[in-house]
Every structure is written in structure tokens, then in C-alpha cells.
Short mmCIF file of C-alpha atoms and ligand atoms in Angstrom, two decimals:
data_model
loop_
_atom_site.label_atom_id
_atom_site.label_comp_id
_atom_site.label_asym_id
_atom_site.label_seq_id
_atom_site.Cartn_x
_atom_site.Cartn_y
_atom_site.Cartn_z
CA MET A 1 -13.54 6.21 -15.30
CA VAL A 2 -14.37 6.45 -11.60
CA MET A 3 -14.15 3.09 -9.87
CA ARG A 4 -14.45 1.73 -6.38
CA GLY A 5 -11.61 -0.64 -5.60
CA GLY A 6 -12.10 -2.36 -2.23
CA THR A 7 -12.68 0.34 0.38
CA SER A 8 -11.19 3.13 -1.76
CA LYS A 9 -12.44 5.12 -4.72
CA GLY A 10 -10.40 6.69 -7.49
CA ALA A 11 -10.16 8.12 -11.00
CA PHE A 12 -8.72 5.67 -13.52
CA PHE A 13 -6.85 6.99 -16.56
CA LEU A 14 -5.05 5.47 -19.52
CA SER A 15 -1.48 6.73 -19.32
CA ASP A 16 -1.71 7.90 -22.96
CA ASP A 17 -4.49 10.30 -21.94
CA LEU A 18 -2.27 12.09 -19.38
CA PRO A 19 0.75 14.36 -19.93
CA ALA A 20 3.97 12.35 -20.11
CA ASP A 21 5.82 14.90 -17.98
CA PRO A 22 5.20 13.98 -14.31
CA GLU A 23 5.05 17.61 -13.16
CA GLU A 24 2.44 18.51 -15.77
CA ARG A 25 0.55 15.31 -15.01
CA ASP A 26 0.48 16.02 -11.26
CA ALA A 27 -0.68 19.62 -11.79
CA LEU A 28 -3.54 18.29 -13.94
CA LEU A 29 -4.49 15.63 -11.38
CA LEU A 30 -4.55 18.19 -8.55
CA ALA A 31 -6.96 20.26 -10.65
CA VAL A 32 -9.07 17.19 -11.51
CA MET A 33 -9.41 16.27 -7.82
CA GLY A 34 -9.86 19.85 -6.60
CA SER A 35 -6.73 19.93 -4.41
CA PRO A 36 -5.50 21.64 -2.35
CA ASP A 37 -8.78 22.23 -0.54
CA VAL A 38 -10.13 20.36 2.49
CA ARG A 39 -13.50 19.95 0.72
CA GLN A 40 -12.10 19.43 -2.81
CA ILE A 41 -15.20 21.36 -3.79
CA ASP A 42 -13.97 22.31 -7.27
CA GLY A 43 -12.98 18.80 -8.29
CA ILE A 44 -14.07 15.17 -8.19
CA GLY A 45 -12.07 14.13 -5.09
CA GLY A 46 -14.05 12.94 -2.10
CA ALA A 47 -12.21 15.05 0.52
CA THR A 48 -10.55 12.10 2.29
CA PRO A 49 -7.29 10.30 1.43
CA LEU A 50 -9.30 7.15 0.57
CA THR A 51 -11.32 8.97 -2.09
CA SER A 52 -8.55 11.18 -3.51
CA LYS A 53 -6.72 8.54 -5.49
CA VAL A 54 -5.67 8.00 -9.08
CA ALA A 55 -4.74 4.87 -11.05
CA VAL A 56 -2.82 5.16 -14.33
CA ILE A 57 -2.99 2.09 -16.56
CA ASN A 58 -1.32 0.96 -19.76
CA ARG A 59 -0.66 -2.27 -21.64
CA SER A 60 2.60 -3.71 -20.33
CA VAL A 61 5.68 -4.39 -22.42
CA ARG A 62 6.98 -6.72 -19.69
CA SER A 63 6.98 -10.47 -20.26
CA ASP A 64 5.69 -11.13 -16.72
CA ALA A 65 2.71 -8.73 -16.85
CA ASP A 66 -0.32 -7.87 -18.97
CA ILE A 67 -0.82 -4.30 -17.74
CA ASP A 68 1.12 -1.69 -15.75
CA TYR A 69 -0.58 0.06 -12.80
CA LEU A 70 0.79 3.27 -11.34
CA PHE A 71 -0.93 4.49 -8.18
CA LEU A 72 -0.91 8.20 -7.33
CA GLN A 73 -2.08 9.55 -3.97
CA VAL A 74 -3.44 13.06 -4.45
CA SER A 75 -3.25 14.98 -1.20
CA VAL A 76 -6.51 16.62 -0.17
CA ASP A 77 -5.26 19.76 1.55
CA GLN A 78 -1.79 20.14 0.04
CA ALA A 79 -0.57 20.53 -3.54
CA LEU A 80 1.12 17.12 -3.43
CA VAL A 81 0.85 14.02 -5.60
CA SER A 82 2.84 11.03 -4.42
CA ASP A 83 3.93 7.89 -6.24
CA ARG A 84 5.80 6.63 -3.18
CA GLN A 85 3.14 4.16 -2.07
CA ASN A 86 1.12 1.44 -3.70
CA CYS A 87 -2.61 0.88 -3.16
CA GLY A 88 -3.99 -2.63 -2.95
CA ASN A 89 -7.55 -1.34 -2.90
CA LEU A 90 -7.52 0.45 -6.27
CA LEU A 91 -5.49 -2.51 -7.54
CA ALA A 92 -8.71 -4.54 -7.19
CA ALA A 93 -10.23 -2.50 -10.07
CA ALA A 94 -7.15 -2.04 -12.28
CA ALA A 95 -7.54 -5.14 -14.44
CA GLN A 96 -11.27 -4.59 -15.01
CA PHE A 97 -10.52 -1.03 -16.18
CA ALA A 98 -7.98 -2.45 -18.64
CA VAL A 99 -10.63 -4.83 -19.99
CA GLU A 100 -13.20 -1.99 -20.19
CA ARG A 101 -10.74 0.05 -22.26
CA GLY A 102 -9.88 -2.84 -24.57
CA LEU A 103 -6.26 -3.25 -23.42
CA ILE A 104 -6.83 -6.95 -22.86
CA ALA A 105 -9.01 -9.31 -24.88
CA VAL A 106 -10.90 -11.74 -22.66
CA THR A 107 -12.92 -14.82 -23.42
CA GLY A 108 -13.72 -17.32 -20.63
CA ALA A 109 -15.86 -16.94 -17.52
CA HIS A 110 -12.94 -15.88 -15.34
CA GLU A 111 -9.89 -13.84 -16.17
CA SER A 112 -6.51 -13.77 -14.48
CA VAL A 113 -4.63 -10.60 -15.31
CA ARG A 114 -1.02 -10.02 -14.33
CA VAL A 115 -0.66 -6.47 -13.06
CA TYR A 116 2.77 -4.89 -12.79
CA MET A 117 2.65 -2.47 -9.85
CA SER A 118 5.09 0.26 -10.88
CA ASN A 119 5.21 1.89 -7.44
CA THR A 120 6.76 -1.17 -5.83
CA ASP A 121 8.24 -2.96 -8.88
CA SER A 122 6.23 -6.13 -8.24
CA VAL A 123 3.50 -8.18 -9.88
CA ALA A 124 0.02 -9.16 -8.65
CA THR A 125 -2.43 -11.55 -10.26
CA SER A 126 -6.03 -10.33 -10.27
CA THR A 127 -8.76 -12.91 -10.93
CA PHE A 128 -12.39 -11.83 -11.49
CA PRO A 129 -15.52 -12.94 -13.39
CA ILE A 130 -16.15 -12.09 -17.05
CA LYS A 131 -19.31 -12.38 -19.13
CA ASN A 132 -19.51 -11.74 -22.89
CA GLY A 133 -16.02 -10.24 -22.82
CA VAL A 134 -16.72 -7.63 -20.12
CA PRO A 135 -16.07 -7.66 -16.37
CA VAL A 136 -18.91 -8.72 -14.08
CA TYR A 137 -19.25 -6.41 -11.09
CA ALA A 138 -22.39 -7.84 -9.47
CA GLY A 139 -21.88 -10.67 -7.03
CA THR A 140 -22.34 -11.99 -3.55
CA THR A 141 -18.99 -11.27 -1.91
CA ALA A 142 -19.19 -8.88 1.03
CA ILE A 143 -16.21 -6.96 2.40
CA ASP A 144 -16.28 -4.88 5.55
CA GLY A 145 -16.39 -1.15 4.88
CA VAL A 146 -18.51 -1.52 1.70
CA PRO A 147 -22.30 -1.68 2.19
CA HIS A 148 -23.23 -3.85 -0.84
CA PRO A 149 -21.92 -7.23 -1.99
CA ALA A 150 -20.24 -7.46 -5.40
CA ALA A 151 -18.20 -9.85 -7.54
CA ARG A 152 -15.20 -11.46 -5.89
CA VAL A 153 -11.76 -10.23 -6.94
CA GLN A 154 -8.92 -12.48 -5.86
CA LEU A 155 -5.52 -10.79 -5.62
CA ASP A 156 -2.42 -12.95 -5.30
CA PHE A 157 1.03 -11.60 -4.64
CA ALA A 158 4.49 -13.07 -4.89
CA ASN A 159 7.68 -11.18 -4.13
CA ILE A 160 6.03 -8.03 -2.83
CA ALA A 161 8.22 -7.93 0.27
CA GLY A 162 10.63 -5.01 0.32
CA GLY A 163 9.06 -3.34 -2.73
CA SER A 164 9.62 0.09 -1.17
CA CYS A 165 12.29 -0.58 1.46
CA GLY A 166 14.42 -3.29 -0.16
CA ALA A 167 13.64 -6.01 2.41
CA LEU A 168 10.74 -7.42 4.41
CA LEU A 169 12.49 -6.21 7.57
CA PRO A 170 14.52 -3.21 6.38
CA THR A 171 16.48 -2.90 9.64
CA GLY A 172 17.17 -6.65 9.74
CA SER A 173 15.37 -6.91 13.10
CA THR A 174 11.91 -7.98 14.16
CA VAL A 175 11.84 -5.41 16.97
CA ASP A 176 13.51 -1.97 17.28
CA GLN A 177 12.99 0.89 19.70
CA ILE A 178 11.97 4.40 18.61
CA ASP A 179 11.25 7.08 21.23
CA GLY A 180 11.13 4.26 23.81
CA VAL A 181 8.40 2.37 21.90
CA ALA A 182 8.94 -1.20 20.64
CA VAL A 183 8.24 -1.24 16.89
CA THR A 184 8.37 -3.64 13.97
CA MET A 185 9.35 -1.86 10.76
CA ILE A 186 8.06 -4.07 7.98
CA ASP A 187 7.40 -3.88 4.24
CA HIS A 188 5.26 -6.71 2.89
CA GLY A 189 3.81 -4.62 0.08
CA MET A 190 3.42 -1.49 2.20
CA PRO A 191 5.94 0.06 4.61
CA VAL A 192 4.31 -0.04 8.07
CA VAL A 193 5.50 0.64 11.61
CA VAL A 194 3.66 -1.76 13.93
CA MET A 195 3.36 -0.95 17.65
CA GLN A 196 1.25 -1.98 20.62
CA SER A 197 -1.64 0.44 21.30
CA THR A 198 -0.98 0.48 25.03
CA ASP A 199 2.60 1.70 24.40
CA LEU A 200 1.05 4.80 22.79
CA GLY A 201 -1.40 5.34 25.65
CA ILE A 202 -4.56 4.16 23.88
CA THR A 203 -6.60 0.99 24.25
CA GLY A 204 -6.93 0.41 20.51
CA ALA A 205 -10.75 0.31 20.65
CA GLU A 206 -11.19 4.06 20.09
CA PRO A 207 -13.11 5.19 16.98
CA PRO A 208 -10.98 6.86 14.24
CA ASP A 209 -12.39 10.37 14.75
CA GLN A 210 -11.46 10.25 18.45
CA LEU A 211 -7.89 9.28 17.54
CA ASP A 212 -7.77 12.03 14.87
CA ARG A 213 -8.55 14.57 17.60
CA ASN A 214 -5.79 13.24 19.90
CA ASP A 215 -3.06 15.80 19.12
CA ALA A 216 -0.57 14.32 21.61
CA LEU A 217 -0.90 10.88 19.98
CA ARG A 218 -0.53 12.33 16.50
CA ALA A 219 2.64 14.19 17.51
CA ARG A 220 4.16 11.01 18.97
CA LEU A 221 3.25 9.03 15.87
CA GLU A 222 4.76 11.64 13.55
CA SER A 223 8.01 11.68 15.53
CA ILE A 224 8.20 7.88 15.27
CA ARG A 225 7.30 7.97 11.57
CA LEU A 226 9.99 10.49 10.61
CA GLN A 227 12.67 8.44 12.37
CA ALA A 228 11.32 5.18 10.94
CA GLY A 229 11.50 6.66 7.43
CA HIS A 230 15.28 6.95 7.71
CA LEU A 231 15.68 3.57 9.42
CA MET A 232 13.56 1.89 6.71
CA GLY A 233 15.66 3.36 3.91
CA LEU A 234 12.88 5.70 2.77
CA GLY A 235 14.83 8.84 3.64
CA ASP A 236 13.01 12.03 4.56
CA VAL A 237 9.33 11.08 4.66
CA THR A 238 8.00 14.49 5.74
CA GLU A 239 5.98 14.78 2.52
CA ALA A 240 5.50 11.06 1.86
CA THR A 241 2.41 9.04 2.77
CA VAL A 242 4.57 6.14 3.98
CA PRO A 243 5.38 4.52 6.32
CA LYS A 244 1.90 3.88 7.73
CA LEU A 245 1.53 3.48 11.49
CA THR A 246 -0.51 0.62 12.91
CA MET A 247 -1.29 0.24 16.61
CA VAL A 248 -2.28 -3.30 17.53
CA SER A 249 -4.14 -4.76 20.50
CA SER A 250 -5.83 -8.05 21.34
CA ALA A 251 -8.86 -8.96 19.23
CA ARG A 252 -12.22 -7.95 20.66
CA GLY A 253 -14.37 -9.95 18.24
CA HIS A 254 -13.70 -13.05 16.14
CA GLY A 255 -10.44 -11.77 14.65
CA ASP A 256 -6.85 -12.53 15.52
CA LEU A 257 -5.80 -9.01 16.51
CA SER A 258 -7.23 -5.50 16.47
CA THR A 259 -5.77 -2.55 14.51
CA ARG A 260 -5.90 1.24 14.31
CA THR A 261 -3.88 2.62 11.38
CA PHE A 262 -2.73 6.15 10.60
CA ILE A 263 -2.18 6.69 6.84
CA PRO A 264 -0.15 8.56 8.05
CA HIS A 265 -1.84 11.70 9.41
CA ARG A 266 -5.43 10.49 9.67
CA CYS A 267 -6.78 7.28 11.10
CA HIS A 268 -8.01 4.85 8.42
CA GLU A 269 -11.74 4.02 8.64
CA ALA A 270 -10.70 0.39 8.06
CA ILE A 271 -7.19 -0.72 7.04
CA GLY A 272 -5.31 -0.59 3.74
CA VAL A 273 -4.96 -3.84 1.85
CA LEU A 274 -1.20 -4.08 1.59
CA GLY A 275 -0.97 -2.41 4.97
CA ALA A 276 -3.00 -5.31 6.38
CA VAL A 277 -0.74 -7.85 4.64
CA SER A 278 2.26 -6.19 6.31
CA VAL A 279 0.58 -6.14 9.75
CA ALA A 280 -0.57 -9.77 9.38
CA THR A 281 3.01 -10.72 8.53
CA ALA A 282 4.32 -8.84 11.59
CA ALA A 283 1.92 -10.88 13.74
CA LEU A 284 3.68 -14.06 12.58
CA LEU A 285 7.11 -12.87 13.72
CA PRO A 286 7.87 -14.30 17.16
CA GLY A 287 8.66 -11.65 19.78
CA SER A 288 7.23 -8.75 17.77
CA PRO A 289 4.70 -6.26 19.26
CA ALA A 290 1.98 -7.76 17.02
CA ALA A 291 2.92 -11.32 18.01
CA ASN A 292 2.51 -10.28 21.66
CA VAL A 293 -1.18 -9.48 21.15
CA VAL A 294 -2.25 -11.90 18.40
CA ARG A 295 -4.61 -14.75 19.32
CA THR A 296 -2.72 -17.93 20.24
CA GLY A 297 -2.64 -20.32 17.29
CA ALA A 298 -3.49 -17.62 14.76
CA GLY A 299 -2.00 -18.08 11.30
CA LEU A 300 -1.77 -21.86 11.45
CA ASP A 301 -4.25 -22.05 8.55
CA GLY A 302 -2.26 -19.42 6.63
CA MET A 303 -4.81 -16.67 7.41
CA ILE A 304 -4.66 -13.74 9.80
CA ILE A 305 -7.83 -11.78 10.55
CA CYS A 306 -7.10 -8.12 11.34
CA GLU A 307 -9.98 -6.37 13.10
CA HIS A 308 -10.31 -2.67 12.17
CA PRO A 309 -12.80 0.12 12.92
CA ALA A 310 -15.24 -1.02 10.18
CA GLY A 311 -15.03 -4.81 10.74
CA SER A 312 -12.22 -7.16 9.82
CA PHE A 313 -9.86 -8.00 7.00
CA THR A 314 -8.46 -11.45 6.24
CA ALA A 315 -4.98 -11.68 4.76
CA ALA A 316 -3.43 -14.95 3.58
CA VAL A 317 0.27 -14.83 4.37
CA GLU A 318 3.03 -17.43 4.22
CA ILE A 319 6.42 -16.70 5.70
CA ASP A 320 9.58 -18.68 6.16
CA THR A 321 10.88 -18.38 9.72
CA SER A 322 13.78 -20.77 9.07
CA THR A 323 15.73 -17.87 7.53
CA ASN A 324 17.27 -15.12 9.64
CA PRO A 325 15.63 -12.66 9.45
CA PRO A 326 12.37 -14.36 8.34
CA THR A 327 11.35 -13.99 4.67
CA ALA A 328 7.99 -13.84 2.89
CA ARG A 329 6.79 -16.59 0.56
CA ARG A 330 3.44 -15.36 -0.75
CA SER A 331 0.25 -13.55 0.19
CA GLY A 332 -3.28 -13.06 -1.05
CA ILE A 333 -6.49 -11.21 -0.37
CA VAL A 334 -10.10 -10.97 -1.52
CA ARG A 335 -11.69 -7.66 -2.53
CA THR A 336 -14.58 -6.42 -4.64
CA ALA A 337 -14.63 -3.55 -7.14
CA ARG A 338 -17.18 -1.64 -9.20
CA LYS A 339 -17.34 0.70 -12.16
CA LEU A 340 -19.11 3.82 -10.84
CA MET A 341 -19.11 6.16 -13.84
CA ASP A 342 -17.38 6.74 -17.15
CA GLY A 343 -17.13 10.18 -18.70
CA VAL A 344 -15.28 13.42 -19.27
CA VAL A 345 -13.81 15.42 -16.41
CA PHE A 346 -13.41 19.20 -16.62
CA PRO A 347 -10.50 20.38 -14.43
CA THR A 348 -10.09 24.05 -13.55
CA SER A 349 -7.81 25.66 -16.13
CA LEU A 350 -4.20 25.53 -15.00
O1 NQM B 401 -2.55 -0.61 1.97
C1 NQM B 401 -4.82 3.39 2.37
C2 NQM B 401 -6.39 2.05 1.17
C3 NQM B 401 -5.00 2.44 1.47
C4 NQM B 401 -3.86 1.84 0.78
C5 NQM B 401 -3.57 3.84 2.84
C6 NQM B 401 -4.06 0.42 0.46
C7 NQM B 401 -3.05 -0.58 0.83
O2 NQM B 401 -7.13 1.71 2.06
O3 NQM B 401 -2.80 -1.40 -0.04
O4 NQM B 401 -5.02 0.00 -0.11
O5 NQM B 401 -2.92 3.06 3.54
O6 NQM B 401 -3.21 4.97 2.52
O7 NQM B 401 -6.78 2.09 0.00
#
């Protein structure tokens, strides 16, 4: 099934329908998506990282979850499939897919499904409308980066900090220096390096395609990323899609701060979901690069609004600053999702 989850799009599979051997599975998924090829012309991938994604779902045997969700990022131009990051956008469609495939029996008008996120060993609760036992996709909730409103999907997280790096602040500090740039290395669901735009020589208002063409910026970011990978306990991240890199500046609209995010080699048209939760959390840490630019008083209502190239994204984040270093309590977001098509895919023969 092809589904839109938030501002991403991906192919959803039941794990039983894929080879159990990860190497065989990845070879099949590369063929399904049409990778490696910048246009993915011989597959169903959309030729950008945000549309070259896969979700693998099964009924969970865990007592704290109803389904398991494994996210796989299929590289567009390289023969790489990575399970080293989570995706909070496709997550917004995972539970509905499970209902569509009969993994979960539903009754009422709203369903709360507990989703175990295998990539980061953590659980999210996804709440969405149901009618006559099937998910409702139509609705009135608008999210920036998606042209049409759809049904509201509420995603609540507990204990997602350190899912990839072991701790919210893997170095134990709020601020570190890499290549002379002040950074916050943070993992509140997604490993992200947060820096001030001006420290990288940009204003932070540039459109993504302009930043993608800035080779000097990209080289600086990659140098910072490779060093951050080791410092964050992720090891050699040359072939990994984490950590992400977010450059922050003061808000220009009604938000609390403005963001430009590399994921990690191209600039995101908006911002990733869990990436935004991590950046919003960084903004609440006194003395951090993000705290230096965030609107005064932001976060007092538990919400941080991150502006991004396609609008803004609101993350609900609660942290405890009485601990040293600060720790995360909970977080939540609102997304929408839609079933786009259901059918049979014909990959090139392997
Ligand atoms: O941060 C893009 C996206 C993502 C990941 C990326 C995501 C997240 O926009 O949770 O959703 O950062 O590669 O889908």
C-alpha cells in the first residue's frame, strides 16, 4: 500500500510479505523503489529522500505495543537501505495500515494504537478517527507542506529521548564546539546537530534549493556531521542518514524560531517530525544555540513552533531542567495521513 504520512510518502508492507533476510529484503526494496537512480524511473520511488521510504509492519508480541513499525530509508542515488533512523511522518500512517490489513480489530469512533518503533526501541501512541471499523482519512486538519486537509492523527511519545544515541544529550553537554561552531547534539527521537545559521554563513531564510547548491556550506556541514556521529555514539556515519543538521535563526513569522534542516545531504522542504521534536527541545535548553534565537517566552505553554521552508511545525515538548543534564518528559505532535493506493508492485528482476 502506498500511503502519505505527514509530509512524506512511502510503500507500506506487512513484514510477512518481505524476505526475512535483511540483505535480500533490502535488494528487493531497492528494486521496488528503482534505486540507485536519481530519477528512480524504473521503480515507484519519488526521486527525493522524502518519497523514497518504506514502512514494514507486523502485529506486535510486546505487552506495551499493538504493532511493530520498522522504518527503512531507501537511498535514491545509492544502493543503500538504512534502518538507522526513525520517521515520524510515515509513523502517522502506520496504525491505519495495520487496521486496513486486519492486524487490529477496531470498534469505536476513535482508535489509539500503540506502535513499537523498532528503529529506536520506543513506543508511540497514534490516535485517529474510525468509521465502520476502517480508518477515516478525510478531515479538516491542515498541516504545512500538504495541500489538502485530512483527518487529524495525534502522535504521543514517551521515552523517545536517546533512542539512537543512548541519551537526550549524548555528550552530556548542552553546547559543544565542532570546527569552531557552537552545536547542540541532541536525540529526542531523532539525532540532530543544532547550530545557529549565522555561524555557518547563511541567514537561515534561504530557500532549500539555494542551500543545496551551496557546496561550501554542504562541505562544512558534512565535516561537522561526521565528527558529531562519533561524539553522539553513532560511530562512522558516512553512509548513515543521521545525524540531521538543523540551522536555526530568529523567527520571521508567527513561530518561535526558524529552521533549515539537511537530512543530511539535501535540505528538507519542511522539517522531519522527530527532527522538529529534537530541535524544539534544544530551544528549551538555556544557553544553547537554539535558545539564543528562540522567541522570548516560547515554550511556556508546552509548545514550540518551528518555522521551516514550507510553513511551520508545532511540537509539544516537556523537559525537566532540574536534572543535570536536563531530561525529557514527553512530547507530541499532530499530523495527517492518507491511503493513496493499494496494489501489486512489480520490481525489476534481481
Ligand atoms: O524526523 C525526514 C521526514 C523525515 C524524517 C528526515 C521524519 C522525522 O520528513 O521524524 O519524519 O529527517 O529524513 O519524513
